[in-house]
């Protein structure tokens, strides 16, 4: 299936731990994104990579570090997890040269920090 | 019925009725707008989009209207079905980036009553 996939689907961890979320897209897109959705469903962009280059970096704590080994993958590493990091994290992808159809989203990773 | 977005309001309609979901966007320079549907436990899914040089676009059972004068976007869903129950988000594309930079509205929860 052509899609954006994320692992894990659920992640429960203790405060202070370091964790990673992985994202892969097989749509042939050149741009990938990470979003955070809070408990009120508000969806906000965190990062965007185009051809492995960081192009959007919103005001996100530097405990969050995205890594793009190739244009089909964008991983999110979070250091020293805090309670406020609990949220659903969505990966998305798009083709920069295409101005239609928006972004394709993955199924989300629900992160719970205890 | 209709609803104004930005604070996750809830809209309930009877199956078979038409629904209207409204959204106010923030940036008068935004050139592209998208409506997404998010079902429980899933990522946002593209429904319909519209460019800023248009004021109306129709899809299957859905119509998007754009009023640039008042920076207002609406999504009309005709003959609603139980599967239309979801949270609906509008998103505006902020110009000037190498790729899409989408700013999402707060969302509206649509419930279809049988």
XYZ file of N, CA and C in Angstrom:
684
model
N 0.846 -1.191 0.000
C 0.000 0.000 0.000
C 0.885 1.246 0.000
N 0.487 2.234 -0.810
C 1.219 3.491 -0.779
C 0.699 4.297 0.390
N 1.617 4.764 1.212
C 1.139 5.409 2.431
C 2.291 6.059 3.184
N 1.888 6.746 4.247
C 2.821 7.245 5.245
C 2.639 6.368 6.481
N 3.707 5.768 6.944
C 3.610 4.881 8.098
C 4.485 5.387 9.236
N 4.045 5.119 10.440
C 4.763 5.563 11.633
C 4.873 4.402 12.606
N 5.978 4.366 13.332
C 6.120 3.401 14.420
C 6.799 4.074 15.604
N 6.377 3.762 16.829
C 5.257 2.885 17.149
C 3.923 3.635 17.065
N 2.840 2.923 17.203
C 1.508 3.532 17.239
C 1.242 4.141 18.617
N 1.713 3.461 19.640
C 1.567 3.938 21.017
C 2.936 3.883 21.693
N 3.197 4.872 22.539
C 4.469 4.939 23.240
C 4.194 5.493 24.630
N 4.436 4.672 25.648
C 4.255 5.092 27.039
C 5.612 5.022 27.710
N 5.995 6.117 28.355
C 7.343 6.168 28.914
C 7.372 7.083 30.128
N 8.456 7.025 30.875
C 8.625 7.839 32.065
C 9.282 9.167 31.713
N 8.987 10.148 32.535
C 9.660 11.454 32.411
C 11.163 11.259 32.458
N 11.856 12.050 31.649
C 13.310 12.022 31.649
C 13.918 11.055 30.654
N 13.091 10.132 30.141
C 13.607 9.177 29.158
C 13.797 9.834 27.797
N 14.544 9.134 26.939
C 14.734 9.538 25.539
C 14.032 8.513 24.659
N 13.279 9.008 23.669
C 12.551 8.095 22.783
C 12.589 8.600 21.351
N 12.355 7.676 20.419
C 12.304 8.030 19.001
C 11.024 7.516 18.363
N 10.550 8.269 17.391
C 9.415 7.865 16.569
C 9.912 7.860 15.128
N 9.533 6.797 14.404
C 10.008 6.671 13.027
C 8.871 6.905 12.040
N 9.227 7.450 10.885
C 8.250 7.707 9.840
C 8.846 7.351 8.487
N 8.030 6.714 7.668
C 8.451 6.354 6.318
C 7.306 6.621 5.361
N 7.637 7.130 4.187
C 6.620 7.297 3.145
C 7.121 6.667 1.850
N 6.198 5.975 1.172
C 6.548 5.340 -0.103
C 5.786 5.983 -1.255
N 5.459 7.272 -1.085
C 4.716 8.010 -2.093
C 5.636 8.721 -3.081
N 6.928 8.620 -2.855
C 7.882 9.300 -3.728
C 7.954 10.797 -3.483
N 7.432 11.262 -2.371
C 7.458 12.691 -2.052
C 8.850 13.132 -1.622
N 9.095 14.437 -1.788
C 10.415 14.949 -1.420
C 10.387 15.772 -0.126
N 9.219 15.938 0.456
C 9.096 16.764 1.655
C 8.329 16.005 2.725
N 8.845 16.056 3.946
C 8.193 15.389 5.071
C 8.074 16.341 6.244
N 7.112 16.047 7.106
C 6.754 16.965 8.192
C 6.494 16.182 9.483
N 6.680 16.882 10.589
C 6.199 16.393 11.875
C 5.244 17.422 12.460
N 4.089 16.917 12.939
C 3.098 17.733 13.606
C 2.855 17.188 15.004
N 2.414 18.096 15.884
C 1.995 17.696 17.230
C 0.522 18.062 17.374
N -0.273 17.090 17.863
C -1.692 17.359 18.121
C -1.957 17.194 19.609
N -2.403 18.267 20.240
C -2.610 18.218 21.694
C -3.978 17.637 22.033
N -4.262 17.638 23.327
C -5.488 16.990 23.804
C -6.753 17.704 23.323
N -6.616 18.958 22.907
C -7.758 19.700 22.374
C -7.831 19.606 20.853
N -7.069 18.697 20.291
C -7.089 18.428 18.851
C -6.380 19.499 18.024
N -5.720 20.444 18.701
C -5.021 21.470 17.938
C -3.795 20.865 17.280
N -3.652 21.071 15.974
C -2.605 20.446 15.171
C -1.607 21.512 14.742
N -0.340 21.337 15.124
C 0.643 22.376 14.835
C 1.903 21.769 14.238
N 2.418 22.415 13.211
C 3.631 21.913 12.584
C 4.827 22.124 13.502
N 5.734 21.146 13.468
C 6.967 21.259 14.244
C 8.159 21.448 13.301
N 8.301 20.525 12.359
C 9.454 20.522 11.452
C 9.012 20.133 10.046
N 9.846 20.552 9.079
C 9.677 20.059 7.728
C 11.049 19.877 7.092
N 11.208 18.789 6.361
C 12.425 18.500 5.630
C 12.094 18.372 4.151
N 12.929 18.984 3.324
C 12.818 18.849 1.884
C 14.122 18.271 1.371
N 14.044 17.080 0.760
C 15.258 16.404 0.284
C 16.346 16.376 1.359
N 15.957 15.971 2.532
C 16.841 15.787 3.694
C 17.338 17.099 4.299
N 16.847 18.220 3.818
C 17.279 19.505 4.365
C 16.161 20.125 5.197
N 16.495 20.583 6.387
C 15.515 21.211 7.264
C 15.084 22.555 6.699
N 13.779 22.722 6.460
C 13.298 23.984 5.903
C 12.297 24.688 6.803
N 11.644 23.970 7.673
C 10.735 24.587 8.633
C 11.109 24.071 10.010
N 11.341 24.993 10.923
C 11.678 24.638 12.301
C 10.942 25.618 13.189
N 9.772 25.198 13.651
C 8.976 26.087 14.482
C 9.585 26.173 15.877
N 8.976 26.954 16.742
C 9.526 27.150 18.086
C 9.297 25.905 18.914
N 10.155 24.934 18.686
C 10.074 23.651 19.370
C 11.301 23.537 20.280
N 11.138 23.034 21.515
C 12.313 22.860 22.389
C 13.397 22.044 21.704
N 14.640 22.382 21.988
C 15.721 21.659 21.297
C 15.909 20.244 21.827
N 15.053 19.813 22.732
C 15.012 18.397 23.113
C 14.466 17.545 21.962
N 13.792 18.212 21.027
C 13.238 17.524 19.864
C 14.219 17.660 18.711
N 14.658 16.536 18.180
C 15.604 16.595 17.067
C 15.144 15.678 15.950
N 14.760 16.254 14.811
C 14.386 15.437 13.662
C 15.643 14.972 12.935
N 15.510 13.814 12.289
C 16.622 13.302 11.480
C 16.053 12.667 10.221
N 16.630 13.039 9.091
C 16.159 12.518 7.825
C 17.304 11.797 7.113
N 17.378 10.482 7.255
C 18.471 9.742 6.609
C 18.354 9.729 5.083
N 17.142 9.800 4.585
C 16.889 9.914 3.148
C 15.515 10.523 2.981
N 15.149 10.860 1.756
C 13.913 11.639 1.613
C 12.655 10.813 1.860
N 12.784 9.511 2.054
C 11.621 8.682 2.364
C 11.417 8.485 3.864
N 12.349 8.959 4.656
C 12.300 8.741 6.106
C 12.536 10.043 6.856
N 11.732 10.229 7.909
C 11.941 11.360 8.810
C 11.613 10.879 10.216
N 12.652 10.801 11.034
C 12.489 10.309 12.394
C 12.510 11.481 13.369
N 11.894 11.272 14.517
C 11.837 12.317 15.542
C 12.385 11.744 16.837
N 13.441 12.340 17.334
C 14.039 11.900 18.591
C 13.731 12.949 19.652
N 13.303 12.486 20.817
C 12.958 13.403 21.892
C 13.784 13.036 23.122
N 14.555 13.995 23.600
C 15.369 13.792 24.803
C 14.639 14.301 26.039
N 14.966 13.708 27.178
C 14.494 14.199 28.477
C 12.999 14.501 28.452
N 12.220 13.504 28.164
C 10.785 13.681 27.993
C 10.133 14.322 29.209
N 9.182 15.215 28.930
C 8.433 15.920 29.979
C 6.949 15.588 29.840
N 6.208 15.841 30.927
C 4.773 15.542 30.913
C 4.063 16.246 29.756
N 4.476 17.475 29.491
C 3.841 18.277 28.446
C 4.104 17.772 27.037
N 4.981 16.802 26.905
C 5.233 16.223 25.583
C 4.160 15.213 25.202
N 3.330 14.840 26.155
C 2.248 13.895 25.872
C 1.325 14.492 24.821
N 1.150 13.768 23.743
C 0.361 14.259 22.606
C 0.336 13.153 21.560
N -0.350 13.445 20.457
C -0.266 12.567 19.293
C 0.618 13.266 18.265
N 1.604 12.552 17.770
C 2.549 13.111 16.798
C 2.257 12.494 15.431
N 2.084 13.385 14.464
C 1.776 12.939 13.108
C 2.918 13.293 12.170
N 3.247 12.335 11.343
C 4.163 12.555 10.244
C 3.324 12.777 8.989
N 3.821 13.588 8.075
C 3.123 13.832 6.817
C 4.149 14.002 5.709
N 3.686 13.887 4.476
C 4.589 14.110 3.350
C 3.846 14.806 2.224
N 4.589 15.449 1.351
C 4.023 16.082 0.165
C 5.132 16.218 -0.867
N 4.733 16.590 -2.072
C 5.694 16.867 -3.121
C 5.778 18.379 -3.253
N 6.947 18.934 -3.049
C 7.098 20.392 -3.005
C 6.624 21.062 -4.282
N 6.838 20.403 -5.422
C 6.487 21.021 -6.696
C 4.995 20.941 -6.981
N 4.290 20.150 -6.191
C 2.856 19.993 -6.394
C 2.112 20.939 -5.472
N 1.159 21.662 -6.017
C 0.426 22.603 -5.174
C -1.004 22.137 -4.958
N -1.226 20.862 -5.166
C -2.567 20.341 -4.907
C -2.492 19.118 -4.004
N -3.633 18.765 -3.468
C -3.818 17.576 -2.640
C -3.194 17.668 -1.255
N -2.602 18.778 -0.928
C -2.125 18.965 0.430
C -1.061 17.972 0.842
N -1.099 17.620 2.106
C -0.130 16.697 2.668
C -0.835 15.405 3.042
N -0.097 14.314 2.929
C -0.612 12.998 3.305
C -0.101 12.669 4.698
N -1.019 12.321 5.581
C -0.658 12.102 6.972
C -0.558 10.619 7.314
N 0.342 10.334 8.250
C 0.428 9.002 8.812
C -0.647 8.788 9.867
N -0.700 7.612 10.472
C -1.758 7.280 11.428
C -1.543 7.871 12.819
N -0.365 8.429 13.051
C -0.114 9.059 14.350
C 0.563 8.130 15.348
N 1.295 8.744 16.265
C 1.902 8.040 17.397
C 1.442 8.733 18.672
N 0.727 7.983 19.492
C 0.257 8.572 20.751
C 1.327 8.381 21.812
N 1.916 9.490 22.219
C 2.970 9.488 23.237
C 2.382 9.883 24.585
N 2.582 9.034 25.579
C 2.140 9.321 26.936
C 3.350 9.316 27.850
N 3.579 10.445 28.497
C 4.715 10.569 29.418
C 4.175 10.561 30.840
N 4.646 9.610 31.626
C 4.155 9.443 33.005
C 5.085 10.077 34.034
N -27.490 22.775 9.921
C -26.865 23.562 10.968
C -25.499 24.062 10.526
N -24.937 25.002 11.279
C -23.608 25.484 10.956
C -22.847 25.808 12.229
N -21.580 25.933 12.094
C -20.742 26.137 13.264
C -19.541 26.991 12.899
N -19.080 27.765 13.818
C -17.874 28.554 13.616
C -16.702 27.829 14.246
N -15.612 27.786 13.539
C -14.469 26.991 13.986
C -13.579 27.697 14.983
N -12.399 27.190 15.189
C -11.297 27.678 16.005
C -11.325 27.231 17.458
N -12.414 26.712 18.038
C -12.405 26.256 19.419
C -13.003 24.857 19.525
N -12.826 24.033 18.519
C -13.383 22.691 18.454
C -14.831 22.678 18.892
N -15.707 23.393 18.237
C -17.118 23.280 18.543
C -17.641 21.944 18.040
N -18.836 21.622 18.484
C -19.469 20.385 18.068
C -20.712 20.718 17.268
N -20.883 20.026 16.179
C -22.031 20.208 15.311
C -22.711 18.859 15.169
N -23.991 18.824 15.480
C -24.763 17.586 15.337
C -25.837 17.789 14.291
N -25.918 16.861 13.361
C -26.958 16.935 12.333
C -27.585 15.561 12.165
N -28.781 15.559 11.649
C -29.481 14.304 11.373
C -28.958 13.705 10.071
N -28.875 12.410 10.059
C -28.462 11.709 8.851
C -29.347 12.135 7.685
N -28.711 12.425 6.591
C -29.454 12.849 5.409
C -29.545 14.365 5.251
N -29.351 15.095 6.360
C -29.364 16.556 6.283
C -28.046 17.056 5.716
N -28.037 18.345 5.353
C -26.800 18.992 4.924
C -26.129 19.651 6.126
N -24.817 19.738 6.094
C -24.102 20.410 7.177
C -23.157 21.451 6.588
N -22.915 22.477 7.378
C -21.971 23.528 6.982
C -21.002 23.740 8.124
N -19.730 23.633 7.825
C -18.680 23.883 8.813
C -17.907 25.105 8.362
N -17.737 26.055 9.265
C -17.079 27.315 8.939
C -15.698 27.414 9.553
N -14.894 28.244 8.941
C -13.523 28.428 9.413
C -13.077 29.839 9.048
N -12.423 30.503 9.998
C -11.815 31.797 9.728
C -10.312 31.597 9.642
N -9.684 32.073 8.581
C -8.236 31.928 8.471
C -7.560 33.259 8.760
N -6.245 33.202 8.939
C -5.573 34.361 9.530
C -4.770 35.203 8.551
N -4.254 34.592 7.492
C -3.279 35.289 6.662
C -3.872 35.640 5.293
N -4.004 36.924 5.017
C -4.613 37.338 3.756
C -3.757 36.972 2.543
N -2.484 36.622 2.776
C -1.606 36.228 1.673
C -1.638 34.732 1.403
N -2.373 33.968 2.186
C -2.449 32.520 1.968
C -3.031 32.242 0.595
N -2.436 31.284 -0.123
C -2.811 31.063 -1.516
C -3.512 29.737 -1.764
N -3.665 28.960 -0.730
C -4.178 27.607 -0.947
C -4.799 27.146 0.352
N -5.957 26.490 0.254
C -6.694 26.090 1.442
C -7.159 24.646 1.270
N -7.175 23.946 2.392
C -7.522 22.527 2.354
C -8.473 22.215 3.504
N -9.397 21.333 3.248
C -10.209 20.761 4.314
C -9.751 19.325 4.529
N -9.547 18.987 5.820
C -9.182 17.632 6.207
C -10.253 17.055 7.113
N -10.375 15.733 7.033
C -11.278 14.982 7.907
C -10.427 14.059 8.776
N -10.655 14.090 10.088
C -9.904 13.205 10.972
C -10.881 12.333 11.752
N -10.841 11.048 11.465
C -11.646 10.089 12.213
C -10.884 9.667 13.461
N -11.610 9.159 14.421
C -11.022 8.791 15.705
C -9.882 7.796 15.527
N -8.733 8.132 16.097
C -7.591 7.225 16.063
C -6.831 7.205 14.751
N -7.158 8.139 13.854
C -6.497 8.166 12.542
C -5.884 9.530 12.276
N -5.079 9.589 11.236
C -4.510 10.851 10.821
C -5.482 11.642 9.960
N -5.239 12.951 9.822
C -6.100 13.762 8.944
C -6.062 13.244 7.511
N -7.207 13.306 6.860
C -7.350 12.803 5.505
C -7.864 13.937 4.623
N -7.219 14.135 3.480
C -7.613 15.182 2.546
C -9.055 14.984 2.061
N -9.833 16.083 2.052
C -11.190 16.026 1.512
C -11.261 16.810 0.206
N -10.932 18.100 0.296
C -11.056 18.974 -0.853
C -10.152 20.183 -0.641
N -9.712 20.766 -1.725
C -8.868 21.953 -1.616
C -9.388 23.039 -2.546
N -8.862 24.251 -2.345
C -9.253 25.369 -3.206
C -8.111 26.372 -3.239
N -7.873 26.915 -4.399
C -6.828 27.928 -4.532
C -7.450 29.308 -4.313
N -6.597 30.266 -4.025
C -7.114 31.586 -3.651
C -7.717 32.345 -4.826
N -7.495 31.866 -6.050
C -8.088 32.542 -7.208
C -9.481 31.990 -7.548
N -9.991 31.137 -6.660
C -11.327 30.579 -6.853
C -12.174 30.953 -5.648
N -13.503 30.920 -5.811
C -14.353 31.147 -4.642
C -15.249 29.949 -4.321
N -15.228 28.963 -5.208
C -16.064 27.788 -4.966
C -15.454 26.593 -5.675
N -15.543 25.450 -5.019
C -15.097 24.210 -5.659
C -15.963 23.076 -5.138
N -16.363 22.203 -6.046
C -17.245 21.109 -5.653
C -16.573 19.763 -5.853
N -16.867 18.877 -4.911
C -16.438 17.492 -5.038
C -17.662 16.599 -4.916
N -17.398 15.363 -4.563
C -18.531 14.461 -4.392
C -19.171 14.711 -3.032
N -20.349 15.236 -2.984
C -21.121 15.588 -1.789
C -20.505 16.726 -0.965
N -19.375 17.236 -1.359
C -18.747 18.338 -0.608
C -18.519 19.539 -1.507
N -18.668 20.713 -0.893
C -18.411 21.976 -1.587
C -17.622 22.863 -0.643
N -16.587 23.485 -1.155
C -15.843 24.448 -0.358
C -16.078 25.837 -0.948
N -16.351 26.784 -0.059
C -16.545 28.177 -0.444
C -15.462 29.018 0.222
N -14.920 29.938 -0.544
C -13.858 30.801 -0.045
C -14.273 32.258 -0.209
N -14.252 32.992 0.884
C -14.544 34.430 0.852
C -13.300 35.153 1.345
N -12.510 35.648 0.394
C -11.240 36.269 0.764
C -11.425 37.622 1.419
N -12.549 38.262 1.142
C -12.802 39.589 1.711
C -12.832 39.529 3.232
N -13.469 38.484 3.736
C -13.584 38.354 5.191
C -12.730 37.200 5.725
N -11.894 36.639 4.871
C -11.008 35.530 5.251
C -11.788 34.395 5.879
N -12.739 33.889 5.122
C -13.642 32.868 5.618
C -13.719 31.717 4.630
N -13.744 30.540 5.196
C -13.798 29.301 4.406
C -14.933 28.444 4.968
N -15.666 27.790 4.108
C -16.693 26.875 4.618
C -16.675 25.564 3.847
N -17.129 24.532 4.536
C -17.247 23.207 3.942
C -18.695 22.771 4.060
N -19.312 22.501 2.945
C -20.682 22.028 2.943
C -20.672 20.543 2.600
N -21.333 19.759 3.420
C -21.466 18.325 3.164
C -22.942 18.039 2.927
N -23.247 17.508 1.773
C -24.642 17.237 1.420
C -25.020 15.808 1.817
N -26.280 15.652 2.198
C -26.835 14.319 2.488
C -25.897 13.524 3.395
N -25.703 14.033 4.583
C -24.716 13.448 5.486
C -25.026 11.985 5.803
N -23.942 11.241 6.015
C -24.008 9.827 6.323
C -23.279 9.555 7.637
N -23.549 8.447 8.305
C -22.851 8.164 9.571
C -21.328 8.215 9.439
N -20.821 7.824 8.294
C -19.377 7.841 8.081
C -18.785 9.235 7.994
N -19.625 10.248 7.951
C -19.134 11.621 7.928
C -18.783 12.115 9.328
N -19.161 11.371 10.353
C -18.831 11.758 11.725
C -17.320 11.763 11.907
N -16.784 12.914 12.284
C -15.328 13.078 12.411
C -15.055 14.499 12.878
N -13.780 14.809 13.062
C -13.349 16.190 13.284
C -12.851 16.734 11.953
N -13.319 17.920 11.597
C -12.964 18.538 10.333
C -12.081 19.753 10.602
N -10.981 19.832 9.852
C -10.038 20.937 9.981
C -9.921 21.682 8.663
N -9.872 23.010 8.767
C -9.433 23.778 7.613
C -7.947 24.063 7.800
N -7.247 24.226 6.718
C -5.828 24.561 6.771
C -5.523 25.566 5.671
N -4.683 26.540 5.986
C -4.244 27.521 4.985
C -2.757 27.333 4.745
N -2.380 27.495 3.486
C -0.970 27.375 3.152
C -0.337 28.760 3.186
N 0.691 28.895 4.011
C 1.379 30.182 4.141
C 2.419 30.276 3.029
N 2.328 31.265 2.201
C 3.244 31.425 1.073
C 4.653 31.776 1.532
N 5.601 31.477 0.657
C 6.973 31.915 0.902
C 7.899 30.828 1.401
N 7.436 29.602 1.450
C 8.271 28.501 1.906
C 8.573 27.575 0.737
N 9.609 26.803 0.879
C 9.977 25.877 -0.194
C 8.989 24.758 -0.369
N 8.192 24.555 0.637
C 7.171 23.510 0.563
C 5.930 24.060 1.242
N 4.935 23.210 1.380
C 3.716 23.677 2.019
C 3.953 23.939 3.502
N 3.523 25.080 3.964
C 3.494 25.330 5.394
C 2.034 25.549 5.743
N 1.428 24.519 6.295
C 0.013 24.573 6.599
C -0.229 24.997 8.038
N -1.130 25.955 8.192
C -1.586 26.365 9.512
C -3.024 25.880 9.640
N -3.254 25.063 10.650
C -4.553 24.434 10.822
C -5.450 25.244 11.740
N -6.738 25.249 11.423
C -7.738 25.781 12.332
C -7.955 24.793 13.473
N -8.754 25.201 14.426
C -8.929 24.388 15.625
C -9.712 23.106 15.365
N -10.546 23.094 14.380
C -11.326 21.894 14.069
C -12.749 21.984 14.578
N -13.627 21.240 13.945
C -15.035 21.129 14.339
C -15.405 19.658 14.366
N -16.004 19.232 15.471
C -16.432 17.832 15.561
C -17.847 17.723 15.015
N -17.999 16.950 13.959
C -19.303 16.724 13.342
C -19.826 15.359 13.768
N -21.033 15.346 14.296
C -21.684 14.092 14.703
C -22.947 13.925 13.890
N -23.084 12.785 13.251
C -24.264 12.492 12.448
C -25.176 11.575 13.268
N -26.355 12.040 13.524
C -27.325 11.267 14.311
C -28.207 10.428 13.391
N -28.385 9.155 13.731
C -29.183 8.279 12.856
C -30.664 8.628 12.908
